[in-house]
Coordinates of C-alpha atoms in Angstrom, one line a residue:
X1 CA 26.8 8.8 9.4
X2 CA 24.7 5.5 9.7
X3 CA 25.4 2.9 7.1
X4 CA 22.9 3.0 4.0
X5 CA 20.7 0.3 3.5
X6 CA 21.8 -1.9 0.5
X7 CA 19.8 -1.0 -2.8
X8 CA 17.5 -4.0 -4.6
X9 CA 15.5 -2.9 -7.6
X10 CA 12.6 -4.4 -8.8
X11 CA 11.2 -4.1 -12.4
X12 CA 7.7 -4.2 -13.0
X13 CA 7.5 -7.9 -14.2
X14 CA 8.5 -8.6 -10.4
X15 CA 5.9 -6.5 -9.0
X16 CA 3.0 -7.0 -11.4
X17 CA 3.5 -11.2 -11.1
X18 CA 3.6 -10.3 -6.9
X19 CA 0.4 -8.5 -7.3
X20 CA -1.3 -11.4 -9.3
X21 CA -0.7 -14.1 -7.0
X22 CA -1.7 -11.8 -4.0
X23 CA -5.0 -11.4 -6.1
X24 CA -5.8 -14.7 -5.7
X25 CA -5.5 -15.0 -1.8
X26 CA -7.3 -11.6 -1.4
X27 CA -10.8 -12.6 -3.4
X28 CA -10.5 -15.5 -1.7
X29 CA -10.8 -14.0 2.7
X30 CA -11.9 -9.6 1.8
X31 CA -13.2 -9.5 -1.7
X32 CA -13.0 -5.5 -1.4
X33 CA -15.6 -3.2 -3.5
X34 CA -13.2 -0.2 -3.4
X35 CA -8.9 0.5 -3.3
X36 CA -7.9 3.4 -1.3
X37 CA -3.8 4.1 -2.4
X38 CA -1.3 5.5 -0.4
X39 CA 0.9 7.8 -2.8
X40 CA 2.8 5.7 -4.6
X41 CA 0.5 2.5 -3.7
X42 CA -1.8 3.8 -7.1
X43 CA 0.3 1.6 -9.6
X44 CA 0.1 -1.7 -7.6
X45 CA -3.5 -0.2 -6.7
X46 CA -4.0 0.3 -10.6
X47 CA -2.6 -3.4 -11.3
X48 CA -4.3 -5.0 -8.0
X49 CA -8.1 -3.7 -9.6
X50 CA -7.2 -5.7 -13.0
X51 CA -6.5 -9.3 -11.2
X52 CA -10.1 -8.1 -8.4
X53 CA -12.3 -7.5 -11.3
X54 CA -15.1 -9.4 -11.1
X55 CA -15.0 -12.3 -14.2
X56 CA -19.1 -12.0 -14.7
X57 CA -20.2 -8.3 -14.0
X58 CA -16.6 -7.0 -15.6
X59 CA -17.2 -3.8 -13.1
X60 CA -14.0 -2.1 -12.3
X61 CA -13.4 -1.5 -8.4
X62 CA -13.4 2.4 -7.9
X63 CA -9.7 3.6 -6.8
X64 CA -9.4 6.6 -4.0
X65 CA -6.1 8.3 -3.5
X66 CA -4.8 9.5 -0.2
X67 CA -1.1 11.1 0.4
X68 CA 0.9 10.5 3.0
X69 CA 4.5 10.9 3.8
X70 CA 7.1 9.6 6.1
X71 CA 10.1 10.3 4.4
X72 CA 12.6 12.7 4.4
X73 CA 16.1 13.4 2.5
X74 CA 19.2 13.2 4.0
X75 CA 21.5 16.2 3.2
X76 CA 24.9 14.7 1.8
X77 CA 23.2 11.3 0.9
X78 CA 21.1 10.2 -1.9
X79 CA 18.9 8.0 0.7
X80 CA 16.5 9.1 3.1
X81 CA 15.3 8.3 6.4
X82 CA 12.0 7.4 8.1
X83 CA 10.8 10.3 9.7
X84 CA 8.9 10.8 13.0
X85 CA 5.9 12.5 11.4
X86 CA 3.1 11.4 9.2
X87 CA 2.5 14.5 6.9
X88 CA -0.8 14.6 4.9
X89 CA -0.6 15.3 1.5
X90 CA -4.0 14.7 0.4
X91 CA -6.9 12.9 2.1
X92 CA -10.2 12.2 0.9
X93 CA -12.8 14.9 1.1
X94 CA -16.0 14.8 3.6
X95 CA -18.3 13.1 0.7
X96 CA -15.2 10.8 -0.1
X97 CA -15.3 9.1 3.0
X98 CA -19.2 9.1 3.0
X99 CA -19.2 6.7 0.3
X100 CA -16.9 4.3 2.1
X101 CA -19.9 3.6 4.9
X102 CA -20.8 0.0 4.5
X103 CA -18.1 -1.0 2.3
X104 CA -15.1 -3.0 2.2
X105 CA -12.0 -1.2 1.7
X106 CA -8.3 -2.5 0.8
X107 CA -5.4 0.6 1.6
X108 CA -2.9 -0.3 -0.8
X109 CA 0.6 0.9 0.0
X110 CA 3.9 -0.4 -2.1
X111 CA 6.1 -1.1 1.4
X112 CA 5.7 -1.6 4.6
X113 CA 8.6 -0.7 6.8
X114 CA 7.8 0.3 9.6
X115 CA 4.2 0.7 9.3
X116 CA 4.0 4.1 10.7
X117 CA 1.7 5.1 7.9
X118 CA -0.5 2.2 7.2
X119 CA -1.0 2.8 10.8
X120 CA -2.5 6.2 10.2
X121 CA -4.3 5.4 7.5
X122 CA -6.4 3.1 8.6
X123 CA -6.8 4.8 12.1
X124 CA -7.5 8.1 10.4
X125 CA -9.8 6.6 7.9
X126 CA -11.8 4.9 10.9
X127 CA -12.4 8.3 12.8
X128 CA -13.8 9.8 9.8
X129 CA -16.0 6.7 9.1
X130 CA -17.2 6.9 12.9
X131 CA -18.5 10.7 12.7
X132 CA -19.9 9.8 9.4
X133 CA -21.8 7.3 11.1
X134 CA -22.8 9.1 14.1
X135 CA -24.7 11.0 11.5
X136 CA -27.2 8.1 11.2
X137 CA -29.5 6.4 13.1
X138 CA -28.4 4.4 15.7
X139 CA -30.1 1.0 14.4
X140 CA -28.3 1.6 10.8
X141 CA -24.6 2.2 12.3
X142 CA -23.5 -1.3 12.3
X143 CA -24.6 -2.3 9.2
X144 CA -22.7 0.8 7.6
X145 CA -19.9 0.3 9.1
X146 CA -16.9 0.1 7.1
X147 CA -14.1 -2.9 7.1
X148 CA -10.7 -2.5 6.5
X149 CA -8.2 -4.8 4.9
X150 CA -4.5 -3.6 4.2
X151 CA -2.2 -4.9 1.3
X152 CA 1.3 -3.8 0.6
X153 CA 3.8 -5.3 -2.5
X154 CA 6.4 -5.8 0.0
X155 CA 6.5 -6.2 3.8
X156 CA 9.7 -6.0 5.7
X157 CA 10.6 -8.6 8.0
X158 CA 11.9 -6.2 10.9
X159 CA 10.0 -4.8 14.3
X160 CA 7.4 -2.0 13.4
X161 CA 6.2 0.8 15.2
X162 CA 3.0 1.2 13.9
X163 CA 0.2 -1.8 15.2
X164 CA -2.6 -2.5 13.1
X165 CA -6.1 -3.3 14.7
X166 CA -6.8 -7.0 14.9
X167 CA -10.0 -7.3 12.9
X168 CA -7.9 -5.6 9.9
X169 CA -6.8 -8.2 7.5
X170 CA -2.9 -8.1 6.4
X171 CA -1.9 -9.1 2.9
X172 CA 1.7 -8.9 2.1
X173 CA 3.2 -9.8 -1.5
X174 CA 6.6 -10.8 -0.9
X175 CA 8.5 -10.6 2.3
X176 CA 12.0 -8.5 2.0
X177 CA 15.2 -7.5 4.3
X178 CA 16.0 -4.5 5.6
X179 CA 16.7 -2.9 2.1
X180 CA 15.9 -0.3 0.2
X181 CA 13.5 -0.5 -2.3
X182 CA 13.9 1.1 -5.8
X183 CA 10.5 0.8 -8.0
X184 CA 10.8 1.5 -11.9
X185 CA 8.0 3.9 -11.3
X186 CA 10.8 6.1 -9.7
X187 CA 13.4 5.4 -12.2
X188 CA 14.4 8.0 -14.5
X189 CA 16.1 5.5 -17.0
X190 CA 13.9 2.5 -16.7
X191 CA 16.5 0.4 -19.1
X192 CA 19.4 1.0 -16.5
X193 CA 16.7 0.0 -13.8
X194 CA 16.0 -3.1 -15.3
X195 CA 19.4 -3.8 -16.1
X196 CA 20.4 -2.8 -12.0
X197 CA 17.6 -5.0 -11.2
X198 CA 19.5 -8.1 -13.2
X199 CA 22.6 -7.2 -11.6
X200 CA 20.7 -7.2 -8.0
X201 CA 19.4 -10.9 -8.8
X202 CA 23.1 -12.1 -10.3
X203 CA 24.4 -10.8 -7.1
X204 CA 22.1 -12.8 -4.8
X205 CA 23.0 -16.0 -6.5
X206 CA 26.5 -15.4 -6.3
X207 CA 26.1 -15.0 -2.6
X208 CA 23.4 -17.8 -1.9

């Protein structure tokens, strides 16, 4: 059995201050005018639209939800490993994907590993956009087309198999190992989260 992948947990202080500062560089190159989440991308999603909000209109940037999964479990093991199919688990509906023509959308996604899924989003979201846009005249296609930016809390730093298109901006929060990820919104006992999480960063300064 393959070795599991050291376990870092980070509390939602971490996360939330991540999200902030990547805030700041996003309004600054995209701007977007909707979020679409990937599963469990709706928190950071949900905290991203607080720090986006424009400071003079105070309009809230609509959040879509899509699900997709990657993951499976691993019998005899409490991790799992990356699996070979995306699975959809919800997707946006026909009018859903209408409204994205000729806005700027951010897919938010808490990790990206190996970026097999942000992958798929985007490519899927693209196909639908480009029959949606077949359905117009030819002189208004352009201008309704849709652009695509991707954010993830954490990217990391290993070789990916999925390839983003070029004119697709990439924001990444904070730039990790090859670890595994445990969020408090998957915590059962979010005190001995936190309280793993303190151990995690005691650890790391014992080794540094």
């Amino acid at each position: 059995m393959a070795a599991e992948c050291p376990h870092v947990h980070a509390t939602y202080n971490e996360i939330h201050t991540i999200i902030k500062e990547s805030a700041a560089k996003i309004s600054q190159s995209f701007k977007p005018d909707v979020l679409i989440a990937i599963g469990c991308g709706f928190f950071p999603a949900r905290v991203l639209r607080t720090f986006l909000k424009d400071p003079l209109t105070k309009k809230n940037i609509p959040i879509r939800a899509i699900g997709l999964s990657l993951y499976e479990p691993l019998a005899e093991t409490s991790a799992e490993q990356i699996g070979k199919e995306v699975i959809r688990t919800q997707w946006l509906t026909a009018d859903g994907t209408k409204s994205l023509l000729g806005r700027k959308a951010l897919v938010v996604d808490e990790i990206d590993d190996s970026r097999t899924t942000l992958q798929y989003a985007i490519s899927e979201l693209q196909k639908d956009i480009e029959l949606h846009l077949l359905d117009l005249p030819e002189s208004e296609r352009e201008a309704n087309r849709t652009e695509f930016a991707a954010f993830v809390v954490h990217n990391k730093t290993k070789p990916k198999a999925g390839i983003l298109p070029p004119n697709v901006p990439y924001f990444a929060g904070a730039e990790v190992g090859d670890v595994w990820l445990d969020y408090p919104w998957e915590a059962l006992d979010i005190e001995e989260h936190d309280q793993l999480a303190a151990q995690d960063r005691l650890n790391t300064q014992v080794h540094s």
